[in-house]
Amino acid sequence: MFLRKSKNIIKTSVVAIAGAIFAFSAVILFGEVSSVRAASEDTVLNNVFIGDVDVSGMTEAEAKEAVKDYVDELSKGTTVLVGDIGTLEVDNTDFGLQWTNEDAAAEALSYGKCGNLLSRYKDLKDAENEGVHLELGISIDKSTTAQIFSKNEASLETLPVESTLKRENGKFVVVEGKNGVNIDVEASVAAIESFFDAGWSQDNNEITLVCKTVEPEITTEDLEKVQDLLGGYSTNFSSSSASRATNVANGASKINGTVLMPGEQFSVYDTVSPFSEENGYELAGTYVNGAVEESFGGGICQVSSTLYNAVLYSELQVDARFNHSMIVSYVSPSRDAAIAGTYKDMKFTNNTEAPIYIEGYTSGGVIYFNIYGQETRDESHSVEYESETLSTTECAEQFTADSSVAFGTISRTESGHTGYTACLWKIVYENGVEVSRDKINSSTYKMTPNKYVVGTKTKNKEAASALKSAISSGNREKIEKVISKYANADSDDDDDDSKDTKDTKDKKNKDEDSSSTNTTTDTTTDTTTDTTTDTTTDTTTDTTEATVQ
């Protein structure tokens, strides 16, 4: 009984002591927490940070101001962007930095002041011993950041170098290309945003960009397919002026070496223009509104026409071709391809499965074009083209009066051009047997008249009036009759006193007129241009060299 009573006494004492200790601790804890709370109700506890910003003892407003100052200071610095081929130092203002979680100031202020007594005490001790670091959210302006890359491509990116093809000593040489480097803008912007969001310091201001390799579009394997001559053509310009010959050679050189990938279109105009002295052209004759005029690039149509025929024999896809306004001599009707501004161009597309290579050059007054690629046509297959003249309009005559030229003198000032309508036939042979014949184009060439000046200078008003009337009719026979009738018009006024003498002179003049009056003086000069002045026969066979492989 006594023993049981003793145990109860001991138990009660232990409980009492424990309670006393707990009460004492609670009083102390409550007093400490209450003391801190009372002292910092409106300020942040010590050792509390927003990001790297110490906001200890600050009010919420002061904490916000401190963080904003930090972000502003951060914007004054620079960051180095590191790419695969180079680096770029950028002002941080270019990123458009912004503080995104301003509610962190309120969170800092409330730290250690919420929850039960024990949790508040724990927050307090954590702050004292380890410090409290709240997240600082910083964002960038993605749009302005992306513009950094577009404005500084040369520093961070490099274009791929395409494989190239050259023809040396009758053989093809392939030069291998190189890969390029591009910035993955979307991924790099995300990397920059993560960098600033995770925290930034002047000691660590480098950001590694996300780059990607860009391979050449034209590969060595592609170009190695170019081995076969698909088609070729040549035309003669040996009678051209030196300036026109220069233009023909210059135009051929600008096309020479062109590589056209499958599906790619070629434009003669885009390749050989602008027609200027700076681009290697000289003044030579060209067609302008039905007349021949000097302009830079005269002769380029022969370049285009020669290439057009090489394209035909290669059986590539012709997209645009225009005939000249007047006939030319270096190819048969409907085999020409005019170039005039941007509204007349010769275009074609590589419709094969392999690249093609265009070789163009001049030698001995002849221009050559050869087109190489990968031959897929059967050996039994061949093509020929036949020009057919459908109609011919001979040159008319146009007469103009000139009162400063002696009466009855007829001088040709401009040679005309015979007019034609024509078409071109494509003839396909298999094993030497014709299997198809298709019309591939039609052409109309204007007739232009031979132009003459007729002298009407005379003292005899009647003669001058009669001749002018005949000239206005445009009829050569009428003009020559008037000239014959008034051949001695001026001499009638010189010697009225001696009729016998006058009659004698009239007879003599009349005899001379019968043999000389109708003689026409040709004052035109030989102009070698994109045309020859006259074609008198129907031409159905083109004798210019053509090569078909």
PDB file of N, CA, C and O in Angstrom, residues 363-413:
ATOM      1  N   SER A 363      33.975  32.009-129.711  1.00  0.00           N
ATOM      2  CA  SER A 363      35.274  31.724-130.317  1.00  0.00           C
ATOM      3  C   SER A 363      35.156  31.901-131.824  1.00  0.00           C
ATOM      4  O   SER A 363      34.240  31.353-132.450  1.00  0.00           O
ATOM      5  N   GLY A 364      36.060  32.714-132.397  1.00  0.00           N
ATOM      6  CA  GLY A 364      36.080  32.891-133.850  1.00  0.00           C
ATOM      7  C   GLY A 364      34.808  33.453-134.425  1.00  0.00           C
ATOM      8  O   GLY A 364      34.412  33.079-135.540  1.00  0.00           O
ATOM      9  N   GLY A 365      34.142  34.351-133.703  1.00  0.00           N
ATOM     10  CA  GLY A 365      32.912  34.945-134.210  1.00  0.00           C
ATOM     11  C   GLY A 365      31.711  34.034-134.118  1.00  0.00           C
ATOM     12  O   GLY A 365      30.697  34.263-134.781  1.00  0.00           O
ATOM     13  N   VAL A 366      31.783  32.985-133.267  1.00  0.00           N
ATOM     14  CA  VAL A 366      30.663  32.058-133.072  1.00  0.00           C
ATOM     15  C   VAL A 366      30.380  31.968-131.577  1.00  0.00           C
ATOM     16  O   VAL A 366      31.305  31.902-130.763  1.00  0.00           O
ATOM     17  N   ILE A 367      29.094  31.976-131.205  1.00  0.00           N
ATOM     18  CA  ILE A 367      28.704  31.801-129.817  1.00  0.00           C
ATOM     19  C   ILE A 367      28.162  30.388-129.635  1.00  0.00           C
ATOM     20  O   ILE A 367      27.375  29.894-130.459  1.00  0.00           O
ATOM     21  N   TYR A 368      28.612  29.729-128.570  1.00  0.00           N
ATOM     22  CA  TYR A 368      28.239  28.342-128.291  1.00  0.00           C
ATOM     23  C   TYR A 368      27.557  28.237-126.934  1.00  0.00           C
ATOM     24  O   TYR A 368      27.985  28.882-125.965  1.00  0.00           O
ATOM     25  N   PHE A 369      26.532  27.392-126.865  1.00  0.00           N
ATOM     26  CA  PHE A 369      25.945  26.999-125.584  1.00  0.00           C
ATOM     27  C   PHE A 369      25.801  25.484-125.554  1.00  0.00           C
ATOM     28  O   PHE A 369      25.279  24.878-126.505  1.00  0.00           O
ATOM     29  N   ASN A 370      26.279  24.873-124.469  1.00  0.00           N
ATOM     30  CA  ASN A 370      26.128  23.441-124.240  1.00  0.00           C
ATOM     31  C   ASN A 370      25.497  23.232-122.870  1.00  0.00           C
ATOM     32  O   ASN A 370      25.882  23.904-121.894  1.00  0.00           O
ATOM     33  N   ILE A 371      24.542  22.339-122.792  1.00  0.00           N
ATOM     34  CA  ILE A 371      23.862  22.052-121.528  1.00  0.00           C
ATOM     35  C   ILE A 371      24.158  20.611-121.134  1.00  0.00           C
ATOM     36  O   ILE A 371      23.883  19.672-121.892  1.00  0.00           O
ATOM     37  N   TYR A 372      24.727  20.456-119.936  1.00  0.00           N
ATOM     38  CA  TYR A 372      25.115  19.144-119.436  1.00  0.00           C
ATOM     39  C   TYR A 372      24.216  18.744-118.263  1.00  0.00           C
ATOM     40  O   TYR A 372      23.724  19.591-117.521  1.00  0.00           O
ATOM     41  N   GLY A 373      24.024  17.451-118.112  1.00  0.00           N
ATOM     42  CA  GLY A 373      23.227  16.928-117.007  1.00  0.00           C
ATOM     43  C   GLY A 373      23.375  15.419-116.941  1.00  0.00           C
ATOM     44  O   GLY A 373      24.433  14.868-117.263  1.00  0.00           O
ATOM     45  N   GLN A 374      22.327  14.769-116.528  1.00  0.00           N
ATOM     46  CA  GLN A 374      22.297  13.301-116.478  1.00  0.00           C
ATOM     47  C   GLN A 374      21.337  12.810-117.545  1.00  0.00           C
ATOM     48  O   GLN A 374      20.128  13.034-117.458  1.00  0.00           O
ATOM     49  N   GLU A 375      21.860  12.152-118.546  1.00  0.00           N
ATOM     50  CA  GLU A 375      21.043  11.694-119.664  1.00  0.00           C
ATOM     51  C   GLU A 375      20.174  10.504-119.250  1.00  0.00           C
ATOM     52  O   GLU A 375      20.666   9.506-118.723  1.00  0.00           O
ATOM     53  N   THR A 376      18.876  10.650-119.452  1.00  0.00           N
ATOM     54  CA  THR A 376      17.940   9.560-119.140  1.00  0.00           C
ATOM     55  C   THR A 376      17.171   9.127-120.385  1.00  0.00           C
ATOM     56  O   THR A 376      16.415   8.162-120.331  1.00  0.00           O
ATOM     57  N   ARG A 377      17.362   9.854-121.496  1.00  0.00           N
ATOM     58  CA  ARG A 377      16.670   9.500-122.734  1.00  0.00           C
ATOM     59  C   ARG A 377      17.355   8.290-123.378  1.00  0.00           C
ATOM     60  O   ARG A 377      18.579   8.148-123.308  1.00  0.00           O
ATOM     61  N   ASP A 378      16.563   7.462-123.998  1.00  0.00           N
ATOM     62  CA  ASP A 378      17.093   6.268-124.646  1.00  0.00           C
ATOM     63  C   ASP A 378      17.995   6.646-125.818  1.00  0.00           C
ATOM     64  O   ASP A 378      17.792   7.676-126.468  1.00  0.00           O
ATOM     65  N   GLU A 379      18.984   5.814-126.083  1.00  0.00           N
ATOM     66  CA  GLU A 379      19.914   6.084-127.177  1.00  0.00           C
ATOM     67  C   GLU A 379      19.213   6.140-128.522  1.00  0.00           C
ATOM     68  O   GLU A 379      19.697   6.794-129.459  1.00  0.00           O
ATOM     69  N   SER A 380      18.085   5.485-128.640  1.00  0.00           N
ATOM     70  CA  SER A 380      17.355   5.467-129.915  1.00  0.00           C
ATOM     71  C   SER A 380      16.563   6.755-130.134  1.00  0.00           C
ATOM     72  O   SER A 380      16.032   6.985-131.214  1.00  0.00           O
ATOM     73  N   HIS A 381      16.499   7.597-129.108  1.00  0.00           N
ATOM     74  CA  HIS A 381      15.679   8.815-129.154  1.00  0.00           C
ATOM     75  C   HIS A 381      16.506   9.986-129.669  1.00  0.00           C
ATOM     76  O   HIS A 381      17.642  10.194-129.259  1.00  0.00           O
ATOM     77  N   SER A 382      15.923  10.781-130.553  1.00  0.00           N
ATOM     78  CA  SER A 382      16.563  12.014-131.024  1.00  0.00           C
ATOM     79  C   SER A 382      15.486  13.014-131.423  1.00  0.00           C
ATOM     80  O   SER A 382      14.329  12.641-131.666  1.00  0.00           O
ATOM     81  N   VAL A 383      15.854  14.286-131.462  1.00  0.00           N
ATOM     82  CA  VAL A 383      14.901  15.339-131.821  1.00  0.00           C
ATOM     83  C   VAL A 383      15.520  16.267-132.867  1.00  0.00           C
ATOM     84  O   VAL A 383      16.740  16.422-132.937  1.00  0.00           O
ATOM     85  N   GLU A 384      14.670  16.870-133.682  1.00  0.00           N
ATOM     86  CA  GLU A 384      15.081  17.895-134.635  1.00  0.00           C
ATOM     87  C   GLU A 384      13.987  18.966-134.644  1.00  0.00           C
ATOM     88  O   GLU A 384      12.843  18.721-134.264  1.00  0.00           O
ATOM     89  N   TYR A 385      14.378  20.166-135.051  1.00  0.00           N
ATOM     90  CA  TYR A 385      13.431  21.279-135.097  1.00  0.00           C
ATOM     91  C   TYR A 385      13.434  21.863-136.498  1.00  0.00           C
ATOM     92  O   TYR A 385      14.493  22.077-137.100  1.00  0.00           O
ATOM     93  N   GLU A 386      12.248  22.127-137.012  1.00  0.00           N
ATOM     94  CA  GLU A 386      12.096  22.603-138.384  1.00  0.00           C
ATOM     95  C   GLU A 386      11.307  23.904-138.395  1.00  0.00           C
ATOM     96  O   GLU A 386      10.200  23.984-137.860  1.00  0.00           O
ATOM     97  N   SER A 387      11.903  24.917-139.007  1.00  0.00           N
ATOM     98  CA  SER A 387      11.254  26.219-139.138  1.00  0.00           C
ATOM     99  C   SER A 387      10.428  26.241-140.417  1.00  0.00           C
ATOM    100  O   SER A 387      10.921  25.886-141.496  1.00  0.00           O
ATOM    101  N   GLU A 388       9.187  26.657-140.315  1.00  0.00           N
ATOM    102  CA  GLU A 388       8.310  26.753-141.485  1.00  0.00           C
ATOM    103  C   GLU A 388       7.803  28.189-141.628  1.00  0.00           C
ATOM    104  O   GLU A 388       7.202  28.743-140.703  1.00  0.00           O
ATOM    105  N   THR A 389       8.072  28.776-142.778  1.00  0.00           N
ATOM    106  CA  THR A 389       7.560  30.111-143.074  1.00  0.00           C
ATOM    107  C   THR A 389       6.177  29.981-143.697  1.00  0.00           C
ATOM    108  O   THR A 389       6.001  29.322-144.727  1.00  0.00           O
ATOM    109  N   LEU A 390       5.196  30.598-143.078  1.00  0.00           N
ATOM    110  CA  LEU A 390       3.803  30.466-143.500  1.00  0.00           C
ATOM    111  C   LEU A 390       3.386  31.551-144.491  1.00  0.00           C
ATOM    112  O   LEU A 390       2.557  31.307-145.375  1.00  0.00           O
ATOM    113  N   SER A 391       3.940  32.754-144.350  1.00  0.00           N
ATOM    114  CA  SER A 391       3.607  33.845-145.275  1.00  0.00           C
ATOM    115  C   SER A 391       4.749  34.844-145.291  1.00  0.00           C
ATOM    116  O   SER A 391       5.544  34.921-144.352  1.00  0.00           O
ATOM    117  N   THR A 392       4.797  35.606-146.380  1.00  0.00           N
ATOM    118  CA  THR A 392       5.851  36.609-146.560  1.00  0.00           C
ATOM    119  C   THR A 392       5.225  37.911-147.036  1.00  0.00           C
ATOM    120  O   THR A 392       4.363  37.905-147.920  1.00  0.00           O
ATOM    121  N   THR A 393       5.644  39.014-146.459  1.00  0.00           N
ATOM    122  CA  THR A 393       5.183  40.338-146.884  1.00  0.00           C
ATOM    123  C   THR A 393       6.404  41.146-147.299  1.00  0.00           C
ATOM    124  O   THR A 393       7.245  41.485-146.452  1.00  0.00           O
ATOM    125  N   GLU A 394       6.514  41.422-148.620  1.00  0.00           N
ATOM    126  CA  GLU A 394       7.689  42.134-149.098  1.00  0.00           C
ATOM    127  C   GLU A 394       7.694  43.575-148.605  1.00  0.00           C
ATOM    128  O   GLU A 394       6.658  44.158-148.266  1.00  0.00           O
ATOM    129  N   CYS A 395       8.881  44.148-148.590  1.00  0.00           N
ATOM    130  CA  CYS A 395       9.043  45.514-148.078  1.00  0.00           C
ATOM    131  C   CYS A 395       8.287  46.520-148.948  1.00  0.00           C
ATOM    132  O   CYS A 395       8.380  46.488-150.183  1.00  0.00           O
ATOM    133  N   ALA A 396       7.575  47.398-148.329  1.00  0.00           N
ATOM    134  CA  ALA A 396       6.954  48.522-149.032  1.00  0.00           C
ATOM    135  C   ALA A 396       7.982  49.645-149.127  1.00  0.00           C
ATOM    136  O   ALA A 396       9.116  49.513-148.647  1.00  0.00           O
ATOM    137  N   GLU A 397       7.581  50.754-149.791  1.00  0.00           N
ATOM    138  CA  GLU A 397       8.465  51.913-149.913  1.00  0.00           C
ATOM    139  C   GLU A 397       7.783  53.129-149.317  1.00  0.00           C
ATOM    140  O   GLU A 397       6.580  53.343-149.497  1.00  0.00           O
ATOM    141  N   GLN A 398       8.557  53.909-148.620  1.00  0.00           N
ATOM    142  CA  GLN A 398       8.023  55.123-147.981  1.00  0.00           C
ATOM    143  C   GLN A 398       8.891  56.305-148.408  1.00  0.00           C
ATOM    144  O   GLN A 398      10.116  56.270-148.270  1.00  0.00           O
ATOM    145  N   PHE A 399       8.226  57.353-148.965  1.00  0.00           N
ATOM    146  CA  PHE A 399       8.946  58.499-149.509  1.00  0.00           C
ATOM    147  C   PHE A 399       8.633  59.753-148.692  1.00  0.00           C
ATOM    148  O   PHE A 399       7.491  59.977-148.280  1.00  0.00           O
ATOM    149  N   THR A 400       9.674  60.562-148.498  1.00  0.00           N
ATOM    150  CA  THR A 400       9.531  61.818-147.764  1.00  0.00           C
ATOM    151  C   THR A 400      10.173  62.942-148.573  1.00  0.00           C
ATOM    152  O   THR A 400      11.295  62.777-149.096  1.00  0.00           O
ATOM    153  N   ALA A 401       9.469  64.056-148.697  1.00  0.00           N
ATOM    154  CA  ALA A 401       9.996  65.204-149.445  1.00  0.00           C
ATOM    155  C   ALA A 401      11.018  65.952-148.608  1.00  0.00           C
ATOM    156  O   ALA A 401      10.874  66.083-147.392  1.00  0.00           O
ATOM    157  N   ASP A 402      12.063  66.467-149.316  1.00  0.00           N
ATOM    158  CA  ASP A 402      13.091  67.262-148.636  1.00  0.00           C
ATOM    159  C   ASP A 402      13.444  68.433-149.540  1.00  0.00           C
ATOM    160  O   ASP A 402      14.088  68.269-150.589  1.00  0.00           O
ATOM    161  N   SER A 403      13.019  69.631-149.141  1.00  0.00           N
ATOM    162  CA  SER A 403      13.216  70.830-149.967  1.00  0.00           C
ATOM    163  C   SER A 403      14.653  71.333-149.949  1.00  0.00           C
ATOM    164  O   SER A 403      14.991  72.256-150.687  1.00  0.00           O
ATOM    165  N   SER A 404      15.497  70.721-149.140  1.00  0.00           N
ATOM    166  CA  SER A 404      16.900  71.144-149.110  1.00  0.00           C
ATOM    167  C   SER A 404      17.764  70.323-150.058  1.00  0.00           C
ATOM    168  O   SER A 404      18.955  70.600-150.227  1.00  0.00           O
ATOM    169  N   VAL A 405      17.176  69.280-150.653  1.00  0.00           N
ATOM    170  CA  VAL A 405      17.904  68.394-151.556  1.00  0.00           C
ATOM    171  C   VAL A 405      17.482  68.686-152.996  1.00  0.00           C
ATOM    172  O   VAL A 405      16.309  68.963-153.280  1.00  0.00           O
ATOM    173  N   ALA A 406      18.442  68.609-153.918  1.00  0.00           N
ATOM    174  CA  ALA A 406      18.194  68.948-155.319  1.00  0.00           C
ATOM    175  C   ALA A 406      17.021  68.166-155.901  1.00  0.00           C
ATOM    176  O   ALA A 406      16.829  66.983-155.591  1.00  0.00           O
ATOM    177  N   PHE A 407      16.270  68.828-156.709  1.00  0.00           N
ATOM    178  CA  PHE A 407      15.080  68.264-157.337  1.00  0.00           C
ATOM    179  C   PHE A 407      15.410  66.947-158.051  1.00  0.00           C
ATOM    180  O   PHE A 407      16.373  66.845-158.812  1.00  0.00           O
ATOM    181  N   GLY A 408      14.580  65.929-157.755  1.00  0.00           N
ATOM    182  CA  GLY A 408      14.691  64.649-158.447  1.00  0.00           C
ATOM    183  C   GLY A 408      15.657  63.653-157.832  1.00  0.00           C
ATOM    184  O   GLY A 408      15.748  62.517-158.301  1.00  0.00           O
ATOM    185  N   THR A 409      16.392  64.053-156.777  1.00  0.00           N
ATOM    186  CA  THR A 409      17.326  63.120-156.128  1.00  0.00           C
ATOM    187  C   THR A 409      16.566  62.196-155.172  1.00  0.00           C
ATOM    188  O   THR A 409      15.806  62.654-154.317  1.00  0.00           O
ATOM    189  N   ILE A 410      16.757  60.910-155.322  1.00  0.00           N
ATOM    190  CA  ILE A 410      16.111  59.931-154.437  1.00  0.00           C
ATOM    191  C   ILE A 410      17.199  59.177-153.659  1.00  0.00           C
ATOM    192  O   ILE A 410      18.071  58.541-154.264  1.00  0.00           O
ATOM    193  N   SER A 411      17.145  59.277-152.347  1.00  0.00           N
ATOM    194  CA  SER A 411      18.152  58.634-151.499  1.00  0.00           C
ATOM    195  C   SER A 411      17.477  57.720-150.475  1.00  0.00           C
ATOM    196  O   SER A 411      16.546  58.147-149.786  1.00  0.00           O
ATOM    197  N   ARG A 412      17.959  56.472-150.354  1.00  0.00           N
ATOM    198  CA  ARG A 412      17.400  55.567-149.351  1.00  0.00           C
ATOM    199  C   ARG A 412      18.073  55.837-148.012  1.00  0.00           C
ATOM    200  O   ARG A 412      19.282  55.773-147.880  1.00  0.00           O
ATOM    201  N   THR A 413      17.282  56.114-146.999  1.00  0.00           N
ATOM    202  CA  THR A 413      17.809  56.456-145.678  1.00  0.00           C
ATOM    203  C   THR A 413      17.690  55.311-144.672  1.00  0.00           C
ATOM    204  O   THR A 413      18.371  55.322-143.647  1.00  0.00           O
TER     205      THR A 413
END
